[in-house]
Amino acid sequence: MLKVLSKFTQDHLLGVAKNFLIDGVFQSFETHGNGNVNDTYLLYYDSADCVNRYTLQRINHEVFKNPVGLMENFSRVTRHLQEKFANVQSNLQSLSLISTNKGKSFHQDSEGNYWRVTKFIDGGRSFDVPENIQQAYQAAKAFGEFQLNLTDLPGDPLIDTIPDFHNTRMRFEDLLSAVERDKVNRVAEVVDLIDFAVGRESLSDKIKCENFPLRVVHNDTKLNNVLLHKTTGEGMCVVDLDTVMPGCALHDFGDLVRTAACSAFEDEIDLDKVRFEADVFVAIVRGYLESAGNMLDQIEIEHLALAPQVITYELGLRFLTDYLDGDPYFKINRPGHNLDRTRAQFKLLTSLEEHFSKMEEIVREFSSSKAFA
Ligand code: GN1
Ligand code: MG
């Protein structure tokens, strides 16, 4: 995995970490994962006879405008899942927060940054692209169970950590505004991509949250947001809970297909490598319906084959908008990175369109089986 340079000094990170109930003597730290929004570190602490690992994360408060509300969601969701997993036999576990010395779920540093610490989950691995079909099946099952386990989350609805997160129509309008602004003079070089997006405008209205059951969903179900057990390969833990909020189950299903049933990385430059993989899709449909199938309404099942197109389109719109605005949102690690991401998404979208009837057939076949009738 590519290691990025830390934005924060070791002293700063240690100053933050000492506010949390961490066990042991600090040993070292490294940047962790490849999220596009938050900053994540892995911290190592020596204790009596072992090394304890913790995940320290800065919540990007430019993106998540209400970090306090977000952490309230995070605490409620992880507490609920922990209670569930304590009472049932499951291979899954939940992330668990380490509290601050003052009993809070987060710490705010002197620069105004919001930080949280979770226990590092030992024995799990994540994948940007699946190595085999089984991994996609396990991931789909884990995300399905995640949704299912949150159907009885007690209390008020979770807050929207990013309002209109999967409002595809708004994402389309955002692109048009960025074209209009042409802030950094990039429109001329991407006319083909803008045309592609405008030509598919109708996708913007195909999955509107208000037309589907409102559920507690994950909203960012990239394949690498689920840890699979290193040896058994089974789903272990769903991570990256910042966008868990009321939403539409189809966006979760679609985003997993976008990232797992695709033959290449999200930012692949060689577009010949970017293709939809039908056999992986079969595994995802099977895993998702096995876990969440009984929860879904008919209208959701009827849109499963279309959801990957909508979410792939939406990501293409977002990457292109960010490119036209000068890359303020998604982290980039090369010039034109958001452009590469856009091209890869639009190539995948074309492949999804070509396979649409096959995908409908696959969904029909699995959803008509007894278990979900
Ligand atoms: C962002 O930070 P990360 O990688 O978990 C983004 C997702 C996108 C994803 C694309 C809050 O997620 O919506 O699908 O990049 N998260 C947010 O890689 O915008
Ligand atoms: Mg995320």
Coordinates of C-alpha atoms and ligand atoms in Angstrom, one line a residue:
M1 CA 0.0 0.0 0.0
L2 CA 1.2 3.5 -0.8
K3 CA 2.5 5.3 2.3
V4 CA 1.8 9.0 2.3
L5 CA 3.7 11.5 4.3
S6 CA 2.1 12.5 7.5
K7 CA 0.6 16.0 7.6
F8 CA 1.2 16.0 11.4
T9 CA 4.4 15.7 13.3
Q10 CA 4.9 12.8 15.7
D11 CA 4.8 15.3 18.6
H12 CA 1.4 16.6 17.5
L13 CA 0.0 13.1 17.1
L14 CA 1.4 12.1 20.5
G15 CA -0.1 15.2 22.1
V16 CA -3.5 14.2 20.7
A17 CA -3.2 10.5 21.6
K18 CA -2.4 11.3 25.2
N19 CA -6.0 12.5 25.7
F20 CA -7.3 9.0 25.1
L21 CA -7.4 6.0 27.4
I22 CA -4.6 4.2 25.5
D23 CA -2.8 1.3 27.1
G24 CA 1.1 1.1 27.0
V25 CA 4.1 3.1 26.1
F26 CA 4.3 4.8 22.7
Q27 CA 6.5 3.0 20.2
S28 CA 5.9 4.2 16.7
F29 CA 3.3 5.4 14.2
E30 CA 2.6 5.2 10.5
T31 CA 0.0 6.6 8.1
H32 CA -2.7 4.1 7.4
G33 CA -5.1 3.1 4.7
N34 CA -5.9 5.1 1.6
G35 CA -9.0 7.1 2.4
N36 CA -9.6 10.1 0.2
V37 CA -11.0 12.3 2.9
N38 CA -9.8 11.8 6.5
D39 CA -6.2 11.4 7.9
T40 CA -5.6 8.0 9.5
Y41 CA -2.7 6.7 11.5
L42 CA -1.8 3.5 13.1
L43 CA -0.2 3.8 16.6
Y44 CA 1.9 1.1 18.3
Y45 CA 2.2 1.0 22.1
D46 CA 4.3 -1.5 24.1
S47 CA 2.5 -3.0 27.1
A48 CA 3.5 -5.7 29.5
D49 CA 3.8 -8.6 27.1
C50 CA 2.4 -7.4 23.8
V51 CA 2.2 -4.5 21.4
N52 CA -1.2 -2.7 21.3
R53 CA -2.3 -1.1 18.1
Y54 CA -4.8 1.8 17.8
T55 CA -6.2 3.7 14.9
L56 CA -6.1 7.4 15.3
Q57 CA -8.1 9.4 12.8
R58 CA -8.6 13.1 12.1
I59 CA -12.1 13.8 10.9
N60 CA -12.0 16.1 7.9
H61 CA -14.3 18.9 9.2
E62 CA -14.3 20.7 5.9
V63 CA -16.2 17.7 4.6
F64 CA -18.0 16.6 7.7
K65 CA -19.4 20.0 8.9
N66 CA -20.9 18.6 12.1
P67 CA -18.1 16.3 13.6
V68 CA -19.8 16.3 17.0
G69 CA -23.0 15.0 15.5
L70 CA -21.0 12.5 13.5
M71 CA -19.3 11.2 16.6
E72 CA -22.7 10.8 18.3
N73 CA -23.8 8.7 15.3
F74 CA -20.6 6.7 15.4
S75 CA -21.0 6.0 19.2
R76 CA -24.6 4.9 18.8
V77 CA -23.9 2.7 15.9
T78 CA -20.8 0.9 17.3
R79 CA -22.5 0.5 20.7
H80 CA -25.6 -1.1 19.1
L81 CA -23.5 -3.4 16.9
Q82 CA -21.3 -4.4 19.9
E83 CA -24.4 -5.4 21.9
K84 CA -25.7 -7.4 18.9
F85 CA -22.5 -9.3 18.4
A86 CA -22.2 -10.0 22.1
N87 CA -25.5 -11.8 22.0
V88 CA -25.4 -13.8 18.8
Q89 CA -23.0 -16.1 17.1
S90 CA -21.3 -14.1 14.4
N91 CA -18.0 -13.9 12.7
L92 CA -18.5 -10.1 12.5
Q93 CA -17.3 -7.6 15.1
S94 CA -17.8 -3.9 15.4
L95 CA -15.3 -1.1 15.5
S96 CA -14.9 0.1 19.1
L97 CA -14.1 3.6 20.3
I98 CA -11.5 4.4 22.9
S99 CA -12.8 7.1 25.1
T100 CA -10.9 10.2 26.1
N101 CA -9.7 10.8 29.6
K102 CA -12.8 13.0 30.0
G103 CA -15.1 10.2 28.9
K104 CA -15.8 11.7 25.4
S105 CA -15.7 10.0 22.1
F106 CA -13.4 12.5 20.4
H107 CA -10.8 15.1 21.2
Q108 CA -10.4 18.6 19.7
D109 CA -6.9 19.8 19.4
S110 CA -5.6 23.4 19.7
E111 CA -5.9 23.9 15.9
G112 CA -9.5 22.9 16.0
N113 CA -9.1 19.4 14.5
Y114 CA -11.3 16.6 15.7
W115 CA -9.7 13.3 16.5
R116 CA -11.0 9.8 17.5
V117 CA -9.3 6.6 18.4
T118 CA -10.5 3.0 17.8
K119 CA -9.0 -0.3 18.7
F120 CA -7.1 -1.7 15.8
I121 CA -8.9 -4.8 14.4
D122 CA -6.4 -7.6 14.5
G123 CA -6.3 -10.3 11.9
G124 CA -8.2 -8.6 9.1
R125 CA -7.3 -7.5 5.6
S126 CA -8.9 -5.2 3.1
F127 CA -8.7 -5.2 -0.7
D128 CA -9.1 -2.5 -3.3
V129 CA -9.9 -5.1 -6.0
P130 CA -10.9 -8.6 -5.0
E131 CA -8.4 -11.4 -5.5
N132 CA -11.2 -13.9 -6.0
I133 CA -14.9 -14.2 -6.1
Q134 CA -15.2 -15.5 -2.6
Q135 CA -13.9 -12.2 -1.2
A136 CA -16.7 -10.3 -3.0
Y137 CA -19.3 -12.7 -1.7
Q138 CA -18.0 -12.3 1.9
A139 CA -17.9 -8.5 1.5
A140 CA -21.5 -8.4 0.2
K141 CA -22.7 -10.6 3.0
A142 CA -21.0 -8.4 5.6
F143 CA -22.5 -5.2 4.2
G144 CA -25.9 -6.8 4.0
E145 CA -25.6 -7.9 7.7
F146 CA -24.5 -4.4 8.6
Q147 CA -27.7 -3.0 7.2
L148 CA -29.8 -5.7 8.8
N149 CA -28.2 -5.2 12.2
L150 CA -29.1 -1.5 12.1
T151 CA -32.8 -1.9 11.3
D152 CA -33.5 -1.8 15.1
L153 CA -31.1 0.9 16.1
P154 CA -33.0 2.6 19.0
G155 CA -33.6 6.3 19.4
D156 CA -34.0 9.2 17.1
P157 CA -32.9 9.0 13.5
L158 CA -29.1 9.4 13.0
I159 CA -28.1 12.9 11.8
D160 CA -27.1 13.4 8.2
T161 CA -23.3 13.8 8.4
I162 CA -23.3 15.0 4.8
P163 CA -26.7 16.2 3.6
D164 CA -27.7 15.0 0.1
F165 CA -24.7 12.7 0.0
H166 CA -26.3 10.4 -2.7
N167 CA -28.5 13.0 -4.3
T168 CA -27.3 12.2 -7.9
R169 CA -29.4 15.0 -9.4
M170 CA -27.6 17.5 -7.1
R171 CA -24.3 16.0 -8.1
F172 CA -25.2 16.6 -11.7
E173 CA -26.2 20.2 -11.1
D174 CA -22.9 20.7 -9.2
L175 CA -21.0 19.5 -12.3
L176 CA -22.9 22.0 -14.5
S177 CA -22.0 24.8 -12.0
A178 CA -18.4 23.8 -12.1
V179 CA -18.4 23.9 -15.9
E180 CA -20.0 27.3 -15.7
R181 CA -17.3 28.6 -13.2
D182 CA -14.4 27.0 -15.0
K183 CA -12.4 28.0 -12.1
V184 CA -9.0 26.7 -13.1
N185 CA -9.5 26.7 -16.9
R186 CA -9.9 23.0 -17.3
V187 CA -13.2 22.8 -19.2
A188 CA -11.7 22.9 -22.6
E189 CA -9.6 19.7 -22.0
V190 CA -12.6 17.6 -20.7
V191 CA -15.3 18.4 -23.2
D192 CA -15.7 14.7 -24.1
L193 CA -16.3 13.8 -20.4
I194 CA -18.8 16.6 -19.9
D195 CA -20.7 15.5 -23.0
F196 CA -20.6 11.9 -21.7
A197 CA -22.1 13.1 -18.3
V198 CA -24.7 15.3 -20.0
G199 CA -25.7 12.5 -22.3
R200 CA -26.6 10.4 -19.3
E201 CA -28.4 13.0 -17.3
S202 CA -31.5 10.7 -16.9
L203 CA -29.4 8.5 -14.5
S204 CA -29.6 11.4 -12.1
D205 CA -33.2 10.7 -11.3
K206 CA -33.3 7.0 -11.3
I207 CA -32.6 6.3 -7.6
K208 CA -33.9 9.1 -5.4
C209 CA -33.9 8.3 -1.7
E210 CA -37.4 9.6 -1.2
N211 CA -38.8 6.9 -3.6
F212 CA -37.3 4.0 -1.5
P213 CA -37.5 2.8 2.1
L214 CA -35.4 5.0 4.3
R215 CA -32.9 2.8 6.2
V216 CA -29.8 3.2 8.2
V217 CA -27.1 2.5 5.6
H218 CA -23.4 2.7 5.3
N219 CA -23.2 4.9 2.2
D220 CA -19.5 4.3 1.4
T221 CA -19.4 0.5 0.8
K222 CA -16.2 0.4 -1.2
L223 CA -14.7 -3.1 -1.1
N224 CA -11.9 -1.9 1.0
N225 CA -14.3 -0.7 3.7
V226 CA -14.8 -4.2 5.0
L227 CA -12.1 -6.3 6.7
L228 CA -11.9 -10.0 5.8
H229 CA -10.3 -12.5 8.1
K230 CA -6.7 -13.1 7.1
T231 CA -7.0 -16.9 7.2
T232 CA -10.7 -17.8 6.9
G233 CA -11.5 -15.0 4.4
E234 CA -14.8 -14.4 6.2
G235 CA -16.2 -11.0 6.7
M236 CA -14.9 -9.6 10.0
C237 CA -15.7 -5.9 10.4
V238 CA -17.3 -3.1 8.4
V239 CA -15.2 0.1 8.8
D240 CA -15.4 3.7 7.8
L241 CA -18.6 4.7 9.6
D242 CA -18.6 8.4 8.9
T243 CA -21.4 8.3 6.4
V244 CA -23.6 5.9 8.2
M245 CA -27.0 7.7 8.2
P246 CA -30.5 7.4 6.9
G247 CA -30.4 6.6 3.2
C248 CA -31.2 4.1 0.5
A249 CA -29.9 0.5 0.6
L250 CA -29.4 0.5 -3.1
H251 CA -26.5 2.9 -2.9
D252 CA -24.6 0.5 -0.6
F253 CA -25.2 -2.4 -3.0
G254 CA -24.3 -0.3 -6.0
D255 CA -21.1 1.0 -4.5
L256 CA -19.9 -2.4 -3.7
V257 CA -20.5 -3.6 -7.2
R258 CA -18.7 -0.5 -8.5
T259 CA -15.6 -1.3 -6.6
A260 CA -15.6 -5.1 -6.4
A261 CA -17.2 -6.2 -9.7
C262 CA -14.7 -4.1 -11.6
S263 CA -11.5 -5.5 -13.0
A264 CA -9.3 -2.5 -12.1
F265 CA -8.6 0.1 -9.5
E266 CA -10.9 3.2 -9.2
D267 CA -8.2 5.4 -10.8
E268 CA -6.8 3.0 -13.4
I269 CA -5.2 4.8 -16.3
D270 CA -5.2 1.9 -18.8
L271 CA -8.9 2.0 -19.6
D272 CA -8.7 -1.3 -21.5
K273 CA -8.3 -2.9 -18.1
V274 CA -11.6 -1.4 -16.7
R275 CA -14.4 -3.9 -17.2
F276 CA -17.5 -5.1 -15.3
E277 CA -17.0 -8.6 -14.0
A278 CA -20.2 -10.6 -14.3
D279 CA -19.1 -13.6 -12.2
V280 CA -18.2 -11.2 -9.3
F281 CA -21.6 -9.6 -9.6
V282 CA -23.2 -13.0 -9.2
A283 CA -21.2 -13.5 -5.9
I284 CA -22.2 -10.0 -4.7
V285 CA -25.9 -10.6 -5.4
R286 CA -25.8 -14.0 -3.6
G287 CA -24.0 -12.6 -0.6
Y288 CA -26.1 -9.5 -0.3
L289 CA -29.5 -11.3 -0.7
E290 CA -28.4 -14.1 1.7
S291 CA -28.0 -11.6 4.4
A292 CA -30.3 -8.6 3.6
G293 CA -32.7 -10.2 1.1
N294 CA -35.5 -10.7 3.5
M295 CA -35.3 -7.1 4.6
L296 CA -35.7 -5.7 1.1
D297 CA -38.9 -4.5 -0.5
Q298 CA -39.7 -5.5 -4.0
I299 CA -39.0 -2.0 -5.4
E300 CA -35.4 -2.3 -4.0
I301 CA -34.8 -5.7 -5.5
E302 CA -36.1 -4.4 -8.8
H303 CA -33.5 -1.7 -8.8
L304 CA -30.5 -3.8 -7.8
A305 CA -29.2 -4.2 -11.4
L306 CA -29.5 -0.5 -12.1
A307 CA -27.9 0.8 -8.8
P308 CA -24.3 0.2 -9.9
Q309 CA -24.8 2.4 -12.9
V310 CA -26.2 5.2 -10.9
I311 CA -23.5 5.2 -8.3
T312 CA -20.7 4.8 -10.8
Y313 CA -22.2 7.8 -12.7
E314 CA -22.4 9.7 -9.5
L315 CA -18.8 9.1 -8.6
G316 CA -17.8 10.1 -12.1
L317 CA -19.7 13.4 -11.7
R318 CA -18.1 14.0 -8.3
F319 CA -14.5 13.3 -9.6
L320 CA -15.0 15.5 -12.7
T321 CA -16.5 18.3 -10.6
D322 CA -13.6 18.2 -8.3
Y323 CA -11.1 18.3 -11.2
L324 CA -12.8 21.3 -12.7
D325 CA -12.7 23.1 -9.3
G326 CA -9.0 22.5 -8.9
D327 CA -9.2 19.3 -6.7
P328 CA -10.3 20.7 -3.4
Y329 CA -12.2 17.7 -2.2
F330 CA -10.6 14.3 -2.9
K331 CA -7.0 13.8 -2.0
I332 CA -4.9 13.5 -5.1
N333 CA -1.4 12.0 -5.4
R334 CA -0.6 13.0 -9.0
P335 CA -1.7 15.8 -11.3
G336 CA -4.8 14.8 -13.2
H337 CA -5.7 12.1 -10.6
N338 CA -9.3 13.1 -10.5
L339 CA -9.4 13.1 -14.2
D340 CA -8.1 9.5 -14.3
R341 CA -10.7 8.6 -11.7
T342 CA -13.4 10.1 -13.9
R343 CA -12.3 8.3 -17.0
A344 CA -12.2 5.0 -15.2
Q345 CA -15.7 5.5 -13.8
F346 CA -17.2 6.4 -17.1
K347 CA -15.5 3.5 -18.8
L348 CA -16.9 1.2 -16.1
L349 CA -20.4 2.8 -16.6
T350 CA -20.2 1.9 -20.3
S351 CA -19.4 -1.7 -19.4
L352 CA -22.3 -1.8 -16.9
E353 CA -24.7 -0.5 -19.5
E354 CA -23.6 -3.2 -21.9
H355 CA -24.2 -5.9 -19.3
F356 CA -27.5 -4.5 -17.9
S357 CA -29.8 -7.2 -19.2
K358 CA -27.5 -9.9 -18.0
M359 CA -27.4 -8.2 -14.6
E360 CA -31.2 -8.1 -14.4
E361 CA -31.3 -11.8 -15.3
I362 CA -28.9 -12.6 -12.5
V363 CA -30.9 -10.6 -9.9
R364 CA -34.1 -12.2 -11.1
E365 CA -32.6 -15.7 -10.8
F366 CA -31.4 -15.2 -7.2
S367 CA -34.3 -13.1 -5.9
S368 CA -36.9 -15.6 -7.1
S369 CA -35.2 -18.4 -5.1
K370 CA -37.3 -19.5 -2.0
A371 CA -35.2 -17.8 0.6
F372 CA -36.3 -14.3 -0.5
A373 CA -39.8 -15.0 -2.0
Ligands
GN1_1 C1 -14.3 9.0 -0.4 O1 -12.4 8.7 2.0 P1 -12.9 7.5 1.4 O2 -12.0 6.9 0.4 O3 -13.5 6.6 2.4 C2 -15.8 9.5 -0.4 C3 -16.7 8.4 -1.0 C4 -16.2 8.0 -2.4 C5 -14.7 7.6 -2.2 C6 -14.1 7.3 -3.6 C7 -17.1 11.3 2.6 O4 -14.3 7.9 0.5 O5 -18.0 8.9 -1.1 O6 -16.9 6.9 -2.9 O7 -13.9 8.6 -1.6 N1 -16.2 9.9 0.9 C8 -16.7 11.0 1.2 O8 -12.9 6.6 -3.5 O9 -16.9 11.9 0.3
MG2 MG -15.2 6.9 3.5

